[in-house]
XYZ file of C-alpha atoms in Angstrom:
606
model
C 169.453 156.841 115.380
C 168.351 153.732 117.368
C 165.903 150.939 117.665
C 163.092 151.046 120.042
C 160.564 148.448 121.291
C 158.193 147.808 124.190
C 155.366 145.960 125.746
C 152.457 147.343 127.714
C 149.953 144.764 129.361
C 147.528 145.709 132.119
C 146.645 142.053 132.590
C 149.982 140.556 133.417
C 153.206 141.006 135.395
C 155.775 142.005 132.787
C 158.595 141.856 135.257
C 158.362 137.994 134.542
C 158.852 138.689 130.748
C 162.335 139.851 130.782
C 163.509 137.113 128.449
C 160.868 137.871 125.788
C 161.557 141.688 125.910
C 165.360 141.050 125.674
C 164.655 139.038 122.620
C 162.504 141.669 120.945
C 165.331 144.172 121.749
C 167.962 142.009 120.336
C 166.306 141.737 117.012
C 167.042 145.565 116.582
C 170.837 145.103 117.236
C 171.770 146.279 113.624
C 169.920 149.669 114.233
C 171.823 150.193 117.417
C 175.127 148.497 117.494
C 176.710 150.593 120.306
C 174.566 149.700 123.341
C 171.480 148.063 124.648
C 169.091 148.757 127.621
C 165.868 147.298 129.213
C 163.505 148.624 131.746
C 160.675 146.682 133.201
C 157.791 147.492 135.709
C 154.724 145.476 136.540
C 152.702 146.435 133.348
C 155.407 147.854 131.044
C 158.760 146.898 129.506
C 160.775 149.123 127.209
C 163.822 148.041 125.326
C 166.485 150.121 123.379
C 169.355 149.474 121.013
C 171.721 152.594 120.602
C 173.466 154.048 117.692
C 175.582 156.802 119.406
C 175.585 160.002 117.247
C 175.373 162.970 119.809
C 176.999 162.633 123.250
C 178.507 159.194 122.690
C 179.330 158.730 126.243
C 175.979 159.921 127.628
C 172.450 159.470 126.448
C 171.945 155.921 127.777
C 168.367 154.454 127.251
C 165.796 153.656 128.313
C 166.234 157.026 130.165
C 164.478 157.628 133.483
C 163.345 161.104 134.415
C 162.838 160.386 138.226
C 164.378 157.487 140.275
C 161.893 157.395 143.143
C 160.525 153.950 142.124
C 158.607 152.401 139.252
C 155.401 153.755 140.465
C 156.453 157.377 139.796
C 158.754 156.765 136.917
C 158.739 158.834 133.572
C 160.859 156.680 131.057
C 161.815 157.272 127.533
C 162.952 155.041 124.619
C 163.856 157.176 121.560
C 165.031 156.724 118.205
C 166.010 159.726 115.966
C 167.590 163.157 116.018
C 166.283 166.305 117.615
C 167.791 169.054 115.535
C 166.610 171.920 117.811
C 167.779 170.192 120.937
C 170.128 172.873 121.880
C 167.589 175.660 121.619
C 165.146 173.500 123.572
C 167.718 172.772 126.231
C 168.413 176.549 126.775
C 164.626 177.203 127.128
C 164.204 174.249 129.587
C 167.164 175.446 131.638
C 165.409 178.712 132.161
C 162.409 176.932 133.259
C 164.479 175.116 136.028
C 165.408 171.846 134.325
C 169.025 170.555 134.905
C 170.817 168.308 132.582
C 173.374 165.586 133.240
C 174.187 164.751 129.737
C 174.648 166.543 126.403
C 172.271 164.237 124.450
C 169.058 165.211 122.846
C 167.460 162.297 124.515
C 167.411 163.914 127.789
C 165.940 167.165 126.181
C 163.035 165.188 124.818
C 162.295 163.637 128.264
C 162.650 167.037 129.905
C 160.303 168.565 127.311
C 157.573 165.992 128.009
C 157.932 166.729 131.752
C 157.590 170.344 131.162
C 154.773 170.291 128.584
C 153.162 166.962 128.746
C 151.927 165.618 125.322
C 152.072 169.122 123.959
C 155.773 168.681 123.852
C 155.614 167.198 120.245
C 154.629 170.660 118.910
C 158.259 171.989 119.803
C 160.161 169.153 118.142
C 161.965 169.624 115.110
C 163.738 166.575 113.748
C 163.147 162.808 112.821
C 162.087 160.576 115.584
C 159.947 157.691 116.740
C 159.661 157.512 120.512
C 157.796 155.913 123.473
C 157.278 157.484 126.902
C 155.854 155.480 129.858
C 154.270 157.917 132.443
C 153.691 155.802 135.437
C 151.738 158.418 137.463
C 149.129 158.367 134.597
C 149.549 154.628 133.854
C 149.742 155.679 130.162
C 152.110 154.970 127.244
C 152.593 157.753 124.682
C 153.800 156.965 121.264
C 154.953 159.680 118.839
C 156.303 159.541 115.129
C 157.902 162.557 113.325
C 155.724 164.546 111.027
C 156.799 163.137 107.719
C 157.407 159.520 108.861
C 161.181 159.627 108.302
C 161.522 157.158 111.253
C 159.282 154.085 111.348
C 157.171 152.996 114.271
C 154.829 149.848 114.205
C 152.446 148.676 116.725
C 149.981 145.700 117.512
C 147.205 146.647 119.940
C 145.243 143.869 121.522
C 142.686 143.588 124.294
C 144.532 144.689 127.420
C 147.943 145.714 125.942
C 150.222 146.646 123.088
C 153.537 145.719 121.360
C 155.369 148.311 119.615
C 158.839 148.605 117.770
C 160.896 150.294 115.079
C 160.506 147.361 112.937
C 158.163 144.342 112.703
C 160.915 141.943 113.568
C 160.716 142.797 117.179
C 156.920 142.341 117.375
C 157.439 139.122 115.538
C 159.741 138.032 118.380
C 156.925 138.080 120.804
C 154.654 134.886 120.843
C 151.531 137.040 121.148
C 151.899 138.060 117.518
C 151.145 135.664 114.735
C 152.238 136.485 111.030
C 148.979 136.461 109.011
C 147.799 138.335 106.012
C 144.555 138.705 104.161
C 144.390 138.114 100.505
C 143.085 141.642 100.197
C 146.478 142.943 101.047
C 147.812 141.589 97.702
C 147.555 145.092 95.882
C 149.903 146.746 98.516
C 152.271 143.866 98.336
C 152.428 144.136 94.426
C 152.553 147.836 94.599
C 153.969 149.196 97.949
C 153.291 152.825 96.753
C 149.590 152.084 97.412
C 150.196 151.526 101.030
C 148.211 153.834 103.140
C 150.197 155.650 105.880
C 148.861 153.481 108.780
C 148.869 150.174 106.881
C 150.932 147.105 106.727
C 150.405 143.737 104.963
C 150.461 141.866 108.314
C 146.990 141.562 109.925
C 146.528 143.711 112.906
C 149.921 145.317 112.709
C 149.723 149.081 112.051
C 152.076 151.912 111.418
C 151.754 154.842 113.671
C 150.862 157.550 111.183
C 153.313 160.355 110.415
C 152.643 163.495 112.632
C 150.536 161.241 114.890
C 150.540 160.387 118.615
C 149.015 157.522 120.343
C 148.019 157.035 123.940
C 147.716 153.752 125.494
C 146.079 153.188 128.718
C 143.570 150.777 130.360
C 140.797 151.837 127.959
C 142.809 150.984 124.928
C 144.981 152.703 122.097
C 143.818 156.021 120.891
C 145.812 157.544 117.825
C 145.470 161.256 117.178
C 147.197 163.726 114.777
C 149.410 166.278 116.282
C 150.398 167.912 112.873
C 148.724 168.599 109.528
C 149.609 170.380 106.626
C 147.584 173.749 106.289
C 146.729 175.583 103.098
C 146.899 179.346 103.265
C 147.481 182.194 100.674
C 151.048 182.761 99.751
C 151.873 186.495 99.821
C 155.525 186.678 99.006
C 156.692 187.650 95.530
C 158.917 185.382 93.581
C 162.190 186.908 94.470
C 161.306 186.940 98.165
C 159.991 183.226 97.946
C 163.294 182.193 96.360
C 165.210 184.039 99.211
C 163.072 182.363 101.957
C 163.556 178.843 100.503
C 167.357 179.422 100.368
C 167.259 180.878 103.867
C 165.088 177.915 105.365
C 167.156 175.277 103.447
C 170.444 176.641 104.625
C 169.148 176.525 108.337
C 167.944 173.135 108.024
C 171.202 171.913 106.652
C 173.134 173.569 109.365
C 171.022 171.991 112.098
C 171.353 168.643 110.440
C 175.186 168.780 110.412
C 175.369 168.319 114.153
C 177.058 165.054 115.056
C 179.807 163.869 117.275
C 180.703 160.967 114.662
C 182.010 161.127 110.968
C 179.473 162.542 108.586
C 179.250 162.525 104.671
C 176.558 163.227 102.036
C 174.962 161.119 99.326
C 175.668 162.771 96.058
C 173.980 161.495 92.995
C 174.692 164.486 90.748
C 171.150 165.639 90.607
C 169.851 168.871 91.705
C 168.608 167.752 95.086
C 171.606 165.948 96.483
C 174.008 168.387 94.975
C 172.137 171.430 96.675
C 172.384 169.532 100.140
C 176.060 168.730 99.496
C 176.869 172.283 98.519
C 175.274 173.882 101.460
C 176.848 171.218 103.862
C 180.056 172.078 102.311
C 179.665 175.807 103.029
C 178.789 175.146 106.688
C 180.905 172.116 107.561
C 183.955 172.442 109.555
C 185.371 169.305 108.365
C 186.556 167.787 105.118
C 183.257 166.688 103.651
C 183.165 163.426 101.733
C 180.454 162.405 99.230
C 179.307 159.030 97.709
C 177.274 157.757 94.913
C 176.398 154.260 93.499
C 177.017 152.878 90.047
C 177.298 149.384 88.575
C 180.010 147.302 86.912
C 179.518 147.155 83.251
C 177.322 150.229 83.125
C 179.285 151.735 80.345
C 178.158 148.995 78.122
C 174.708 148.040 79.198
C 173.182 151.358 80.461
C 169.691 151.843 78.771
C 168.084 155.286 79.010
C 164.371 155.359 80.333
C 161.962 158.120 81.098
C 162.906 158.055 84.704
C 166.626 157.380 84.314
C 167.719 159.381 81.204
C 171.383 159.134 82.115
C 173.880 157.866 84.525
C 174.761 159.497 87.822
C 178.536 159.136 87.975
C 179.756 161.805 85.533
C 177.305 164.332 87.134
C 178.254 163.533 90.695
C 181.952 163.992 89.835
C 181.288 167.264 88.297
C 179.143 168.533 91.246
C 181.891 167.280 93.623
C 184.679 169.271 91.727
C 182.699 172.373 91.590
C 181.626 172.198 95.237
C 185.199 171.233 96.498
C 184.384 167.952 98.299
C 185.916 164.487 98.020
C 183.888 161.999 96.036
C 183.875 158.299 95.756
C 181.604 156.331 93.258
C 180.801 152.988 94.924
C 180.688 150.368 92.143
C 178.378 147.451 92.757
C 178.765 144.146 90.893
C 175.441 143.065 89.640
C 176.196 139.630 90.419
C 176.218 140.421 94.134
C 172.711 141.785 94.049
C 170.772 138.492 94.339
C 173.340 137.234 96.985
C 172.293 140.126 99.332
C 168.639 139.865 98.657
C 168.089 137.641 101.890
C 169.824 140.235 103.957
C 167.621 143.141 102.554
C 164.571 140.961 103.101
C 165.624 140.472 106.891
C 166.290 144.369 107.231
C 162.741 145.120 105.779
C 160.549 142.323 107.154
C 158.466 142.880 104.171
C 158.904 141.940 100.464
C 162.358 143.136 99.310
C 162.623 145.634 96.203
C 165.051 143.385 94.638
C 168.074 145.328 92.968
C 167.025 148.603 94.574
C 167.156 147.421 98.005
C 170.305 145.258 97.344
C 172.468 147.962 95.679
C 171.337 150.547 98.354
C 172.407 148.152 101.122
C 175.889 147.445 99.328
C 176.283 151.282 98.946
C 175.647 151.861 102.482
C 177.864 148.862 103.500
C 180.750 150.731 102.051
C 179.971 154.085 103.369
C 179.417 152.730 107.030
C 183.031 151.499 107.075
C 183.891 155.289 106.785
C 181.077 157.327 108.231
C 178.139 156.998 110.836
C 175.951 159.724 109.377
C 174.892 160.650 105.853
C 172.795 163.673 104.484
C 170.603 162.827 101.378
C 168.429 164.666 98.853
C 165.301 162.419 99.468
C 161.981 164.258 99.432
C 162.746 167.199 97.116
C 160.769 165.776 94.273
C 157.624 165.472 96.435
C 158.103 168.963 98.086
C 159.107 170.992 94.902
C 157.591 168.871 92.077
C 160.239 166.934 90.355
C 158.879 163.968 88.775
C 158.106 163.532 85.108
C 154.391 162.712 85.756
C 153.913 166.105 87.294
C 154.204 167.605 83.695
C 152.274 164.979 81.869
C 148.716 166.185 81.108
C 147.120 162.682 80.849
C 148.664 161.581 84.212
C 148.051 164.838 86.103
C 144.324 164.867 85.180
C 143.746 161.231 85.289
C 141.288 160.051 87.938
C 143.726 157.923 89.861
C 147.258 158.140 91.373
C 149.411 160.308 88.893
C 152.495 157.955 89.088
C 150.356 154.963 88.138
C 148.356 156.521 85.180
C 147.391 154.048 82.628
C 150.256 151.810 83.265
C 149.462 148.023 83.660
C 148.843 146.749 87.240
C 150.525 143.586 88.438
C 147.120 142.617 90.207
C 145.808 142.060 86.707
C 147.821 138.976 86.693
C 145.957 137.349 89.601
C 143.984 134.304 88.946
C 140.231 135.146 87.881
C 138.745 134.046 91.221
C 141.102 136.047 93.235
C 140.681 138.996 90.921
C 137.028 138.722 91.508
C 137.361 138.547 95.300
C 140.190 141.111 95.731
C 138.807 143.600 93.082
C 142.219 145.602 92.947
C 140.809 148.258 90.722
C 138.116 149.159 93.168
C 140.643 148.932 95.956
C 142.896 151.305 94.099
C 140.107 153.692 93.597
C 139.115 153.630 97.319
C 142.738 154.306 98.229
C 142.765 157.222 95.911
C 139.406 158.676 97.172
C 140.534 158.242 100.793
C 143.757 160.284 100.408
C 142.104 162.901 98.146
C 139.503 163.638 100.905
C 142.397 164.384 103.147
C 143.994 167.031 100.866
C 144.113 170.463 102.790
C 142.458 172.618 100.119
C 142.777 176.380 99.732
C 139.518 178.278 99.452
C 138.926 179.809 96.004
C 141.769 177.687 94.345
C 140.619 175.899 91.102
C 141.957 174.477 87.842
C 145.613 173.389 87.570
C 146.722 175.017 90.886
C 144.008 172.973 92.735
C 144.915 169.809 90.942
C 148.649 170.158 91.511
C 147.976 170.709 95.256
C 146.162 167.321 95.180
C 149.092 165.620 93.089
C 151.696 166.921 95.494
C 149.735 165.881 98.455
C 149.140 162.416 97.200
C 153.016 162.169 96.546
C 153.794 163.012 100.168
C 151.767 159.889 101.153
C 152.586 156.407 99.776
C 155.545 157.260 97.360
C 157.453 159.372 99.788
C 156.929 156.907 102.565
C 158.034 154.281 100.420
C 161.133 155.885 99.597
C 161.857 156.934 103.294
C 161.150 153.514 104.451
C 163.560 151.863 102.045
C 166.369 154.312 103.020
C 165.728 153.889 106.707
C 165.725 149.923 106.540
C 168.735 149.685 104.342
C 170.875 152.277 106.263
C 169.924 151.121 109.688
C 170.451 147.506 108.864
C 174.187 148.669 109.036
C 174.055 151.192 111.780
C 174.103 154.250 109.335
C 171.922 157.233 110.009
C 170.613 158.966 107.012
C 169.197 162.410 107.414
C 166.878 164.106 104.934
C 166.880 167.878 104.909
C 164.089 168.190 102.290
C 161.777 166.404 104.878
C 162.076 169.270 107.406
C 158.439 170.226 108.293
C 159.377 174.064 108.411
C 160.570 173.732 104.815
C 157.585 171.821 103.648
C 155.121 174.229 105.438
C 156.416 177.079 103.474
C 156.966 175.474 100.181
C 153.658 173.726 100.308
C 151.750 177.110 100.084
C 153.866 178.404 97.109
C 151.670 178.429 94.149
C 152.271 175.729 91.533
C 153.139 178.356 88.734
C 155.740 179.879 91.038
C 157.246 176.284 91.741
C 157.610 175.839 87.846
C 158.439 179.498 87.039
C 161.101 178.588 84.472
C 159.028 175.842 82.910
C 161.077 173.037 84.311
C 160.630 170.708 87.217
C 161.799 172.122 90.656
C 162.326 175.737 89.341
C 162.098 177.139 92.791
C 164.707 174.937 94.123
C 166.890 175.541 91.289
C 166.704 179.264 91.637
C 167.372 179.149 95.419
C 170.874 177.358 94.710
C 171.646 178.626 91.353
C 174.917 180.021 92.746
C 176.164 176.905 94.203
C 176.135 174.311 91.335
C 177.733 173.987 87.801
C 175.167 174.448 84.813
C 175.320 170.833 83.806
C 174.197 169.763 87.280
C 171.803 172.605 87.817
C 169.796 171.879 84.626
C 170.079 168.278 84.675
C 166.654 166.446 84.103
C 165.229 164.131 86.766
C 167.039 160.822 87.018
C 165.872 158.410 89.681
C 167.866 156.067 91.803
C 169.977 153.992 89.563
C 169.211 150.553 88.135
C 171.469 148.016 86.661
C 170.573 146.763 83.137
C 172.950 143.782 83.297
C 171.808 140.837 81.223
C 173.287 138.351 83.845
C 171.275 139.915 86.577
C 168.201 139.778 84.297
C 168.751 136.116 83.798
C 168.893 135.577 87.622
C 165.617 137.210 87.981
C 163.889 135.290 85.022
C 165.149 132.230 86.650
C 163.752 133.216 90.112
C 160.499 134.023 88.702
C 160.334 130.601 86.607
C 160.999 128.796 89.813
C 158.155 130.528 91.652
C 155.645 129.989 88.661
C 156.592 126.322 88.409
C 156.611 125.424 92.037
C 153.241 124.045 92.973
C 154.123 124.574 96.773
C 154.469 128.338 96.270
C 152.077 130.088 98.426
C 151.416 132.427 95.484
C 150.906 129.827 92.899
C 147.255 129.313 93.159
C 146.653 133.048 93.409
C 148.267 133.890 90.104
C 147.316 133.640 86.414
C 150.701 132.113 85.487
C 150.363 132.745 81.744
C 149.560 136.518 82.356
C 152.674 136.768 84.546
C 154.757 135.201 81.972
C 153.336 137.579 79.208
C 154.026 140.610 81.419
C 157.718 139.491 82.031
C 158.227 139.032 78.254
C 156.383 142.297 77.178
C 158.044 145.260 75.860
C 155.680 148.150 77.008
C 157.529 151.063 78.557
C 156.366 152.157 82.017
C 157.396 155.543 83.407
C 158.227 154.272 86.914
C 159.832 151.009 85.951
C 163.393 150.328 84.721
C 162.007 147.445 82.768
C 159.387 144.609 82.639
C 161.337 142.532 85.115
C 161.054 145.125 87.581
C 157.302 145.135 86.979
C 157.010 141.376 87.677
C 159.593 141.211 90.493
C 157.026 141.372 93.368
C 155.974 137.909 92.496
C 159.398 136.573 93.426
C 159.911 138.878 96.523
C 156.354 138.394 97.859
C 156.847 134.548 97.471
C 160.117 134.782 99.334
C 158.685 136.825 102.177
C 155.655 134.485 102.778
C 157.969 131.500 102.991
C 160.633 133.079 105.147
C 158.257 134.732 107.653
C 155.763 131.690 107.456
C 152.824 134.014 106.794
C 149.523 132.338 106.563
C 147.088 133.833 103.978
C 143.473 134.278 104.939
C 140.606 134.977 102.739
């Protein structure tokens, strides 16, 4: 996994801009601590920071397919892992391609040379990449199907800037950090962010499963992959067997690495299944890790989304599977200290303790491993969240994970509230995504609604989780792989009827049945428990103090946008919210958005 960036401009000579491109590339050093590379021609510059995972000695980037001069070059800068690169390498060899490295990078480049832009249909993995085709004077940008790897771009008249993270684009003087006040809803609730959207004005994400072509006529983004709904004809036993077979194949492919590999094991069904399958197939002593908080024995508080602590279940799963396990214990007092680091990793408002504890977890893991397998995505694919089983939220005319919970945007000042109209904004976002649902002809009732609910969950919520994991891991040069986000697995499970997905009346019945022989009963039947939160009173005091500082600071860029009394009431309230650990988590975006606006000197426009 690496960091990529680049600049195409048909109106200027970019060979004179090496210093700027080098600065853009250097911002991505944490994503690629092992090596750096630049390639420039008259209208294009590509940068790369490398984290060496496969073929540590080879795979240098940007990689050139031909060395006959810039006017005929085809050049690749690539971040990610191609899990089927060995199969593609064999196929390309039969078609006459010759390889000088063992890297998947060279396979990606050869695939483009063989099949043109259609090469994306053959890729299986997680990736963000850019290819400059000099003979066509065209840049091709590609992002993996589920958006595991990030890719941002700023298109302007005559050119484009792109990068794995906003920081590289911010390093170019062409881009000015601005935001419209209309973006407050996605700053206060990132799960509402559309797949192409960022809070920065004119900065877009390349959508998952999309390809963009950049030439003299401009930037043109099109999908190369979409979910397709079709009748599922397998009976239950066959379906369970198929899920197990696909998942086993996915994990086998994702174990490929020339560096130390581990798993993230929370003791939940998802991560335990991945760890168990990895242990069956791994040729090495597999290690696993989880996160916990100092003092949790005394201050843990059960909530709807976090009914119990992970550590006892993680240890039970590890013992049963036969892997070594280390709980990484985080001191809650360290969370606020690392928040500036997580903000710098994200270039967007931090998620507070959740970013901070994940960063501290990954910091410990990175000292021992370079690659980790995670259970992210299973809840969205198989149906694992509590709101999937709450009738009022399922049938509510909005995003199910929001339901009737309070919205932080209700704490905006009256004039801002009237201008932004956050409830209309939320409804528009909901309707926009609902119109994209790949429906099945003749499907109705609960089956049809759950297809909508699952599709909506694969959008903002999953991208929000994948983005957090990518940023916190890659800030430390740790590659995290997500087997449940494999598109072959998703395409199969997507079309399994909802009643078959919950055949035993519980969440993720299908997954549970597929791995029932691998896990102990207490793990197999454990209720969904989200990523851990700390309930430390000392940490709560820090958050309250930070919030008070913002609300009392007349120089805060948020101060005039908020109804301060409403924010205070929300912080002091006792209402339980399904997706929140507590009320302080609900109001935390006020603190983090303020910090982001100041740190990045973001100007707010109406």
